[in-house]
Amino acid sequence: MVSTLTIQGACRAGKRLSDAVYETMLDGIISGKLKPGTIVSEVAIARQLQVSRTPVHDALRQLAKDGLVRQRANHRAVIAEFTAADIHDLYQMRKLLEGEAARLAAKGMDRATLAHLRETADMLAQNRDRADWTELWADFDEEFHNAIAKASGSPRLWQDIARYHLLHRGFNKLGTTPEGLEHALEEHVRILDALEKRDAKEAQRAMVDHLQEWQAYFVNRFPKKPGN
Amino acid sequence: MVSTLTIQGACRAGKRLSDAVYETMLDGIISGKLKPGTIVSEVAIARQLQVSRTPVHDALRQLAKDGLVRQRANHRAVIAEFTAADIHDLYQMRKLLEGEAARLAAKGMDRATLAHLRETADMLAQNRDRADWTELWADFDEEFHNAIAKASGSPRLWQDIARYHLLHRGFNKLGTTPEGLEHALEEHVRILDALEKRDAKEAQRAMVDHLQEWQAYFVNRFPKKPGN
DNA sequence: TACACAACAAGTGAATGCACTTCCTATTAT
DNA sequence: ATAATAGGAAGTGCATTCACTTGTTGTGTA
């Protein structure tokens, strides 16, 4: 049995239960409680969350559209597995989208956000031995890429980047090492330097280089074939 | 009352009814039967298609995720309306994505596809007075951009381009003129020339220029404010 | 006349029930 | 012993029903 899921946000007024289920399962996938390849049944999830099958069914269709689960009619859903080719393609897209976002953000990002990111990066650099460093890093990574995407000034670019970052978070807990994360932090700092200098070209280059490294790092860690 | 929708594809085995409803409504939006701003109720659609509300509800959530309808909890859905800023942003994305696709397709597109596109383009150029020219053009436009996206070799790029092309098709019937379409055909030919010469840079440039013109053409034709 | 409020109509969201499909297992025949 | 098949268990998809929310209309009052 999969480790327990519980509905996170209290279902406040004007919010759908199916959205709460969606976010709960999303969190389950990102946090690693629901591992790739896991077969999930609507009834099981419904029992676990103490809701009916209807909102679970809805949530699964949304997750399928995000590419986080795979669904066939009349079959149970499975948490998405990634092949090396998938990961390669995913990072090709991230390089394109986030490179563009970094370029635009060099002009558009306001000083307050810039200062806040710098502050957090410094904090992380100075606390490398903390036990929860990996979690802190994950939060910072999320915030960093999101802030750049938002500062691009393009809502659609922001949205698409968020979508791909979601996929990234869906598997990146599987194979990361502390050294890899520390190196990634240095790359973030390089991007931050460029943003502060308002150097669009360099910001784009730094972002693409950063993602290029992760791409190379990850691609080898995934199977060539879809099965297991 | 909205002009009648009917379920298109026979619901073959292993296919969901909700998917059929989704495609039917998608077609309705693209073809213009469901105009932007139209308020659609689940019960009305369900009655019209002679199905229960369940698959309609499902289909609307999918369409909402595509950005083709807007939904609030406990409210009826409305067919998405676009502001000038939306259109601008949409085309910024298309330039980024399809520019990249054209660049990649210059190397990746096979000769047969290239020849077929050239053939169709020539046919269109020589039949400018046909009554159904606009429909022929729409089909060609769809095929052309799709072929390039596919030839990029990146499944995700292809998928995202298709999604944005869907949005494009959702409104482009509203304000196109015959002269505009003929000009667009010439631009397609320029892209085609570059692809045949395997000139990646020029293919990208031609694609971006092409979309740039449509962007400029469209942006002024949409209201600044979301309402009407 | 204008405004507030109550009752009702209409709609969505979730739960339940039902039909059909898929998968697993046990039994039987070779 | 193994393979094929039949039957049941489990699951999904759709329809229906119920609960609750929203918007509207009409009436009463200031």
PDB file of C-alpha atoms in Angstrom, chain B residues 19-218:
ATOM      1  CA  ASP B  19     -13.558  12.623 -25.009  1.00  0.00           C
ATOM      2  CA  ALA B  20     -16.129  12.665 -27.795  1.00  0.00           C
ATOM      3  CA  VAL B  21     -17.896  15.556 -26.092  1.00  0.00           C
ATOM      4  CA  TYR B  22     -14.555  17.315 -25.690  1.00  0.00           C
ATOM      5  CA  GLU B  23     -13.791  17.019 -29.384  1.00  0.00           C
ATOM      6  CA  THR B  24     -17.272  18.085 -30.350  1.00  0.00           C
ATOM      7  CA  MET B  25     -17.058  21.245 -28.270  1.00  0.00           C
ATOM      8  CA  LEU B  26     -13.518  21.883 -29.474  1.00  0.00           C
ATOM      9  CA  ASP B  27     -14.782  21.729 -33.019  1.00  0.00           C
ATOM     10  CA  GLY B  28     -17.638  24.000 -32.085  1.00  0.00           C
ATOM     11  CA  ILE B  29     -15.256  26.619 -30.766  1.00  0.00           C
ATOM     12  CA  ILE B  30     -12.846  26.377 -33.678  1.00  0.00           C
ATOM     13  CA  SER B  31     -15.552  26.430 -36.295  1.00  0.00           C
ATOM     14  CA  GLY B  32     -17.151  29.467 -34.704  1.00  0.00           C
ATOM     15  CA  LYS B  33     -20.420  27.851 -33.690  1.00  0.00           C
ATOM     16  CA  LEU B  34     -19.488  28.671 -30.096  1.00  0.00           C
ATOM     17  CA  LYS B  35     -18.344  32.278 -30.127  1.00  0.00           C
ATOM     18  CA  PRO B  36     -16.054  33.833 -27.508  1.00  0.00           C
ATOM     19  CA  GLY B  37     -18.066  35.199 -24.619  1.00  0.00           C
ATOM     20  CA  THR B  38     -20.831  32.660 -25.049  1.00  0.00           C
ATOM     21  CA  ILE B  39     -22.034  31.295 -21.740  1.00  0.00           C
ATOM     22  CA  VAL B  40     -22.433  27.530 -21.835  1.00  0.00           C
ATOM     23  CA  SER B  41     -24.263  25.503 -19.242  1.00  0.00           C
ATOM     24  CA  GLU B  42     -23.603  21.854 -18.676  1.00  0.00           C
ATOM     25  CA  VAL B  43     -27.277  20.985 -18.710  1.00  0.00           C
ATOM     26  CA  ALA B  44     -27.879  22.730 -22.032  1.00  0.00           C
ATOM     27  CA  ILE B  45     -24.956  21.005 -23.738  1.00  0.00           C
ATOM     28  CA  ALA B  46     -25.944  17.688 -22.196  1.00  0.00           C
ATOM     29  CA  ARG B  47     -29.494  18.024 -23.503  1.00  0.00           C
ATOM     30  CA  GLN B  48     -28.253  19.020 -26.929  1.00  0.00           C
ATOM     31  CA  LEU B  49     -25.831  16.108 -27.213  1.00  0.00           C
ATOM     32  CA  GLN B  50     -28.248  13.734 -25.497  1.00  0.00           C
ATOM     33  CA  VAL B  51     -25.785  12.626 -22.873  1.00  0.00           C
ATOM     34  CA  SER B  52     -25.701  13.104 -19.120  1.00  0.00           C
ATOM     35  CA  ARG B  53     -24.002  16.048 -17.459  1.00  0.00           C
ATOM     36  CA  THR B  54     -21.056  13.949 -16.299  1.00  0.00           C
ATOM     37  CA  PRO B  55     -19.100  13.722 -19.566  1.00  0.00           C
ATOM     38  CA  VAL B  56     -19.941  17.343 -20.359  1.00  0.00           C
ATOM     39  CA  HIS B  57     -18.579  18.413 -16.991  1.00  0.00           C
ATOM     40  CA  ASP B  58     -15.416  16.447 -17.725  1.00  0.00           C
ATOM     41  CA  ALA B  59     -15.029  17.943 -21.181  1.00  0.00           C
ATOM     42  CA  LEU B  60     -15.410  21.484 -19.890  1.00  0.00           C
ATOM     43  CA  ARG B  61     -12.655  20.959 -17.334  1.00  0.00           C
ATOM     44  CA  GLN B  62     -10.355  19.781 -20.099  1.00  0.00           C
ATOM     45  CA  LEU B  63     -11.236  22.766 -22.264  1.00  0.00           C
ATOM     46  CA  ALA B  64     -10.596  25.035 -19.293  1.00  0.00           C
ATOM     47  CA  LYS B  65      -7.130  23.535 -18.928  1.00  0.00           C
ATOM     48  CA  ASP B  66      -6.534  24.271 -22.614  1.00  0.00           C
ATOM     49  CA  GLY B  67      -7.520  27.867 -21.985  1.00  0.00           C
ATOM     50  CA  LEU B  68     -10.439  27.698 -24.385  1.00  0.00           C
ATOM     51  CA  VAL B  69     -13.122  28.211 -21.743  1.00  0.00           C
ATOM     52  CA  ARG B  70     -13.059  30.007 -18.434  1.00  0.00           C
ATOM     53  CA  GLN B  71     -14.566  28.417 -15.376  1.00  0.00           C
ATOM     54  CA  ARG B  72     -15.264  29.497 -11.831  1.00  0.00           C
ATOM     55  CA  ALA B  73     -16.572  27.116  -9.222  1.00  0.00           C
ATOM     56  CA  ASN B  74     -20.373  27.078  -9.111  1.00  0.00           C
ATOM     57  CA  HIS B  75     -20.579  29.259 -12.190  1.00  0.00           C
ATOM     58  CA  ARG B  76     -21.324  28.489 -15.786  1.00  0.00           C
ATOM     59  CA  ALA B  77     -18.403  28.308 -18.177  1.00  0.00           C
ATOM     60  CA  VAL B  78     -17.805  30.962 -20.811  1.00  0.00           C
ATOM     61  CA  ILE B  79     -15.981  30.521 -24.100  1.00  0.00           C
ATOM     62  CA  ALA B  80     -12.658  32.294 -23.705  1.00  0.00           C
ATOM     63  CA  GLU B  81     -12.431  35.889 -24.828  1.00  0.00           C
ATOM     64  CA  PHE B  82      -9.120  37.409 -25.779  1.00  0.00           C
ATOM     65  CA  THR B  83      -7.843  40.858 -25.030  1.00  0.00           C
ATOM     66  CA  ALA B  84      -5.189  42.598 -27.088  1.00  0.00           C
ATOM     67  CA  ALA B  85      -2.649  41.725 -24.396  1.00  0.00           C
ATOM     68  CA  ASP B  86      -3.644  38.049 -24.562  1.00  0.00           C
ATOM     69  CA  ILE B  87      -3.162  37.971 -28.310  1.00  0.00           C
ATOM     70  CA  HIS B  88       0.169  39.717 -27.996  1.00  0.00           C
ATOM     71  CA  ASP B  89       1.339  37.194 -25.446  1.00  0.00           C
ATOM     72  CA  LEU B  90       0.016  34.282 -27.448  1.00  0.00           C
ATOM     73  CA  TYR B  91       2.013  35.350 -30.475  1.00  0.00           C
ATOM     74  CA  GLN B  92       5.138  35.985 -28.426  1.00  0.00           C
ATOM     75  CA  MET B  93       4.928  32.325 -27.491  1.00  0.00           C
ATOM     76  CA  ARG B  94       4.231  31.204 -31.020  1.00  0.00           C
ATOM     77  CA  LYS B  95       7.243  33.122 -32.281  1.00  0.00           C
ATOM     78  CA  LEU B  96       9.444  31.498 -29.675  1.00  0.00           C
ATOM     79  CA  LEU B  97       8.155  27.964 -30.131  1.00  0.00           C
ATOM     80  CA  GLU B  98       7.528  27.877 -33.858  1.00  0.00           C
ATOM     81  CA  GLY B  99      10.699  29.795 -34.596  1.00  0.00           C
ATOM     82  CA  GLU B 100      12.619  27.075 -32.802  1.00  0.00           C
ATOM     83  CA  ALA B 101      10.604  24.390 -34.570  1.00  0.00           C
ATOM     84  CA  ALA B 102      11.346  25.903 -37.983  1.00  0.00           C
ATOM     85  CA  ARG B 103      15.041  26.033 -37.136  1.00  0.00           C
ATOM     86  CA  LEU B 104      15.047  22.354 -36.204  1.00  0.00           C
ATOM     87  CA  ALA B 105      12.786  21.353 -39.079  1.00  0.00           C
ATOM     88  CA  ALA B 106      15.241  22.784 -41.603  1.00  0.00           C
ATOM     89  CA  LYS B 107      17.448  19.836 -40.748  1.00  0.00           C
ATOM     90  CA  GLY B 108      14.842  17.295 -39.812  1.00  0.00           C
ATOM     91  CA  MET B 109      12.029  17.529 -42.335  1.00  0.00           C
ATOM     92  CA  ASP B 110      11.993  14.739 -44.865  1.00  0.00           C
ATOM     93  CA  ARG B 111      11.732  15.364 -48.605  1.00  0.00           C
ATOM     94  CA  ALA B 112       8.311  13.790 -49.026  1.00  0.00           C
ATOM     95  CA  THR B 113       6.653  16.149 -46.552  1.00  0.00           C
ATOM     96  CA  LEU B 114       8.512  19.070 -48.046  1.00  0.00           C
ATOM     97  CA  ALA B 115       7.299  18.143 -51.517  1.00  0.00           C
ATOM     98  CA  HIS B 116       3.736  17.719 -50.344  1.00  0.00           C
ATOM     99  CA  LEU B 117       3.667  21.126 -48.671  1.00  0.00           C
ATOM    100  CA  ARG B 118       5.130  22.741 -51.772  1.00  0.00           C
ATOM    101  CA  GLU B 119       2.504  21.081 -53.916  1.00  0.00           C
ATOM    102  CA  THR B 120      -0.349  22.278 -51.734  1.00  0.00           C
ATOM    103  CA  ALA B 121       1.063  25.799 -51.584  1.00  0.00           C
ATOM    104  CA  ASP B 122       1.294  25.927 -55.387  1.00  0.00           C
ATOM    105  CA  MET B 123      -2.251  24.658 -55.703  1.00  0.00           C
ATOM    106  CA  LEU B 124      -3.509  27.386 -53.381  1.00  0.00           C
ATOM    107  CA  ALA B 125      -1.564  30.060 -55.257  1.00  0.00           C
ATOM    108  CA  GLN B 126      -3.145  29.020 -58.528  1.00  0.00           C
ATOM    109  CA  ASN B 127      -6.732  28.817 -57.282  1.00  0.00           C
ATOM    110  CA  ARG B 128      -7.198  32.130 -55.595  1.00  0.00           C
ATOM    111  CA  ASP B 129     -10.733  32.609 -56.847  1.00  0.00           C
ATOM    112  CA  ARG B 130     -12.226  29.405 -55.556  1.00  0.00           C
ATOM    113  CA  ALA B 131     -15.244  29.887 -53.336  1.00  0.00           C
ATOM    114  CA  ASP B 132     -13.899  27.599 -50.611  1.00  0.00           C
ATOM    115  CA  TRP B 133     -10.440  29.147 -50.644  1.00  0.00           C
ATOM    116  CA  THR B 134     -10.667  30.275 -47.033  1.00  0.00           C
ATOM    117  CA  GLU B 135     -11.401  26.761 -45.842  1.00  0.00           C
ATOM    118  CA  LEU B 136      -8.639  25.338 -48.015  1.00  0.00           C
ATOM    119  CA  TRP B 137      -6.292  27.895 -46.554  1.00  0.00           C
ATOM    120  CA  ALA B 138      -7.266  27.032 -42.995  1.00  0.00           C
ATOM    121  CA  ASP B 139      -6.553  23.364 -43.647  1.00  0.00           C
ATOM    122  CA  PHE B 140      -3.218  24.177 -45.243  1.00  0.00           C
ATOM    123  CA  ASP B 141      -2.240  26.512 -42.438  1.00  0.00           C
ATOM    124  CA  GLU B 142      -3.020  23.805 -39.914  1.00  0.00           C
ATOM    125  CA  GLU B 143      -1.086  21.192 -41.873  1.00  0.00           C
ATOM    126  CA  PHE B 144       1.857  23.489 -42.544  1.00  0.00           C
ATOM    127  CA  HIS B 145       2.501  24.555 -38.979  1.00  0.00           C
ATOM    128  CA  ASN B 146       1.826  21.068 -37.696  1.00  0.00           C
ATOM    129  CA  ALA B 147       4.258  19.492 -40.147  1.00  0.00           C
ATOM    130  CA  ILE B 148       7.014  21.861 -39.078  1.00  0.00           C
ATOM    131  CA  ALA B 149       6.306  21.286 -35.405  1.00  0.00           C
ATOM    132  CA  LYS B 150       6.449  17.547 -35.929  1.00  0.00           C
ATOM    133  CA  ALA B 151       9.602  17.722 -38.021  1.00  0.00           C
ATOM    134  CA  SER B 152      11.339  19.474 -35.139  1.00  0.00           C
ATOM    135  CA  GLY B 153      11.778  16.030 -33.618  1.00  0.00           C
ATOM    136  CA  SER B 154      10.657  17.236 -30.196  1.00  0.00           C
ATOM    137  CA  PRO B 155       7.357  15.721 -29.043  1.00  0.00           C
ATOM    138  CA  ARG B 156       6.832  18.345 -26.383  1.00  0.00           C
ATOM    139  CA  LEU B 157       7.540  21.211 -28.712  1.00  0.00           C
ATOM    140  CA  TRP B 158       5.106  19.708 -31.176  1.00  0.00           C
ATOM    141  CA  GLN B 159       2.450  19.311 -28.507  1.00  0.00           C
ATOM    142  CA  ASP B 160       2.804  22.833 -27.180  1.00  0.00           C
ATOM    143  CA  ILE B 161       2.697  24.337 -30.652  1.00  0.00           C
ATOM    144  CA  ALA B 162      -0.457  22.363 -31.354  1.00  0.00           C
ATOM    145  CA  ARG B 163      -1.986  23.756 -28.179  1.00  0.00           C
ATOM    146  CA  TYR B 164      -1.249  27.329 -29.147  1.00  0.00           C
ATOM    147  CA  HIS B 165      -2.395  26.741 -32.690  1.00  0.00           C
ATOM    148  CA  LEU B 166      -5.669  25.572 -31.190  1.00  0.00           C
ATOM    149  CA  LEU B 167      -6.077  28.885 -29.404  1.00  0.00           C
ATOM    150  CA  HIS B 168      -5.175  30.659 -32.623  1.00  0.00           C
ATOM    151  CA  ARG B 169      -7.853  28.749 -34.488  1.00  0.00           C
ATOM    152  CA  GLY B 170     -10.290  29.592 -31.731  1.00  0.00           C
ATOM    153  CA  PHE B 171     -10.395  33.216 -32.792  1.00  0.00           C
ATOM    154  CA  ASN B 172      -8.774  33.664 -36.197  1.00  0.00           C
ATOM    155  CA  LYS B 173     -12.031  33.332 -38.067  1.00  0.00           C
ATOM    156  CA  LEU B 174     -13.172  36.521 -36.462  1.00  0.00           C
ATOM    157  CA  GLY B 175     -11.119  39.082 -38.285  1.00  0.00           C
ATOM    158  CA  THR B 176      -9.237  37.675 -41.259  1.00  0.00           C
ATOM    159  CA  THR B 177      -9.468  39.231 -44.695  1.00  0.00           C
ATOM    160  CA  PRO B 178      -8.758  37.540 -48.046  1.00  0.00           C
ATOM    161  CA  GLU B 179      -5.841  39.902 -48.704  1.00  0.00           C
ATOM    162  CA  GLY B 180      -4.317  39.047 -45.363  1.00  0.00           C
ATOM    163  CA  LEU B 181      -4.531  35.343 -46.099  1.00  0.00           C
ATOM    164  CA  GLU B 182      -2.909  35.730 -49.518  1.00  0.00           C
ATOM    165  CA  HIS B 183      -0.060  37.605 -47.960  1.00  0.00           C
ATOM    166  CA  ALA B 184       0.283  34.872 -45.379  1.00  0.00           C
ATOM    167  CA  LEU B 185       0.550  32.338 -48.176  1.00  0.00           C
ATOM    168  CA  GLU B 186       3.538  34.210 -49.595  1.00  0.00           C
ATOM    169  CA  GLU B 187       5.180  34.128 -46.204  1.00  0.00           C
ATOM    170  CA  HIS B 188       4.607  30.407 -45.957  1.00  0.00           C
ATOM    171  CA  VAL B 189       6.336  30.025 -49.303  1.00  0.00           C
ATOM    172  CA  ARG B 190       9.311  31.941 -47.973  1.00  0.00           C
ATOM    173  CA  ILE B 191       9.542  29.555 -45.026  1.00  0.00           C
ATOM    174  CA  LEU B 192       9.222  26.645 -47.390  1.00  0.00           C
ATOM    175  CA  ASP B 193      12.069  27.983 -49.529  1.00  0.00           C
ATOM    176  CA  ALA B 194      14.312  28.129 -46.484  1.00  0.00           C
ATOM    177  CA  LEU B 195      13.374  24.618 -45.406  1.00  0.00           C
ATOM    178  CA  GLU B 196      14.161  23.256 -48.850  1.00  0.00           C
ATOM    179  CA  LYS B 197      17.537  24.975 -48.777  1.00  0.00           C
ATOM    180  CA  ARG B 198      18.086  23.472 -45.315  1.00  0.00           C
ATOM    181  CA  ASP B 199      18.839  26.979 -44.103  1.00  0.00           C
ATOM    182  CA  ALA B 200      17.984  26.823 -40.414  1.00  0.00           C
ATOM    183  CA  LYS B 201      18.637  30.467 -39.585  1.00  0.00           C
ATOM    184  CA  GLU B 202      16.568  31.739 -42.487  1.00  0.00           C
ATOM    185  CA  ALA B 203      13.749  29.292 -41.728  1.00  0.00           C
ATOM    186  CA  GLN B 204      13.575  30.548 -38.183  1.00  0.00           C
ATOM    187  CA  ARG B 205      13.732  34.167 -39.286  1.00  0.00           C
ATOM    188  CA  ALA B 206      11.014  33.669 -41.883  1.00  0.00           C
ATOM    189  CA  MET B 207       8.753  31.936 -39.380  1.00  0.00           C
ATOM    190  CA  VAL B 208       9.228  34.620 -36.753  1.00  0.00           C
ATOM    191  CA  ASP B 209       8.626  37.358 -39.320  1.00  0.00           C
ATOM    192  CA  HIS B 210       5.492  35.604 -40.491  1.00  0.00           C
ATOM    193  CA  LEU B 211       4.056  35.342 -37.004  1.00  0.00           C
ATOM    194  CA  GLN B 212       5.174  38.877 -36.260  1.00  0.00           C
ATOM    195  CA  GLU B 213       2.965  40.134 -39.077  1.00  0.00           C
ATOM    196  CA  TRP B 214      -0.045  38.197 -37.884  1.00  0.00           C
ATOM    197  CA  GLN B 215       0.604  39.456 -34.400  1.00  0.00           C
ATOM    198  CA  ALA B 216       0.619  43.071 -35.532  1.00  0.00           C
ATOM    199  CA  TYR B 217      -2.420  42.391 -37.675  1.00  0.00           C
ATOM    200  CA  PHE B 218      -4.453  40.831 -34.903  1.00  0.00           C
TER     201      PHE B 218
END
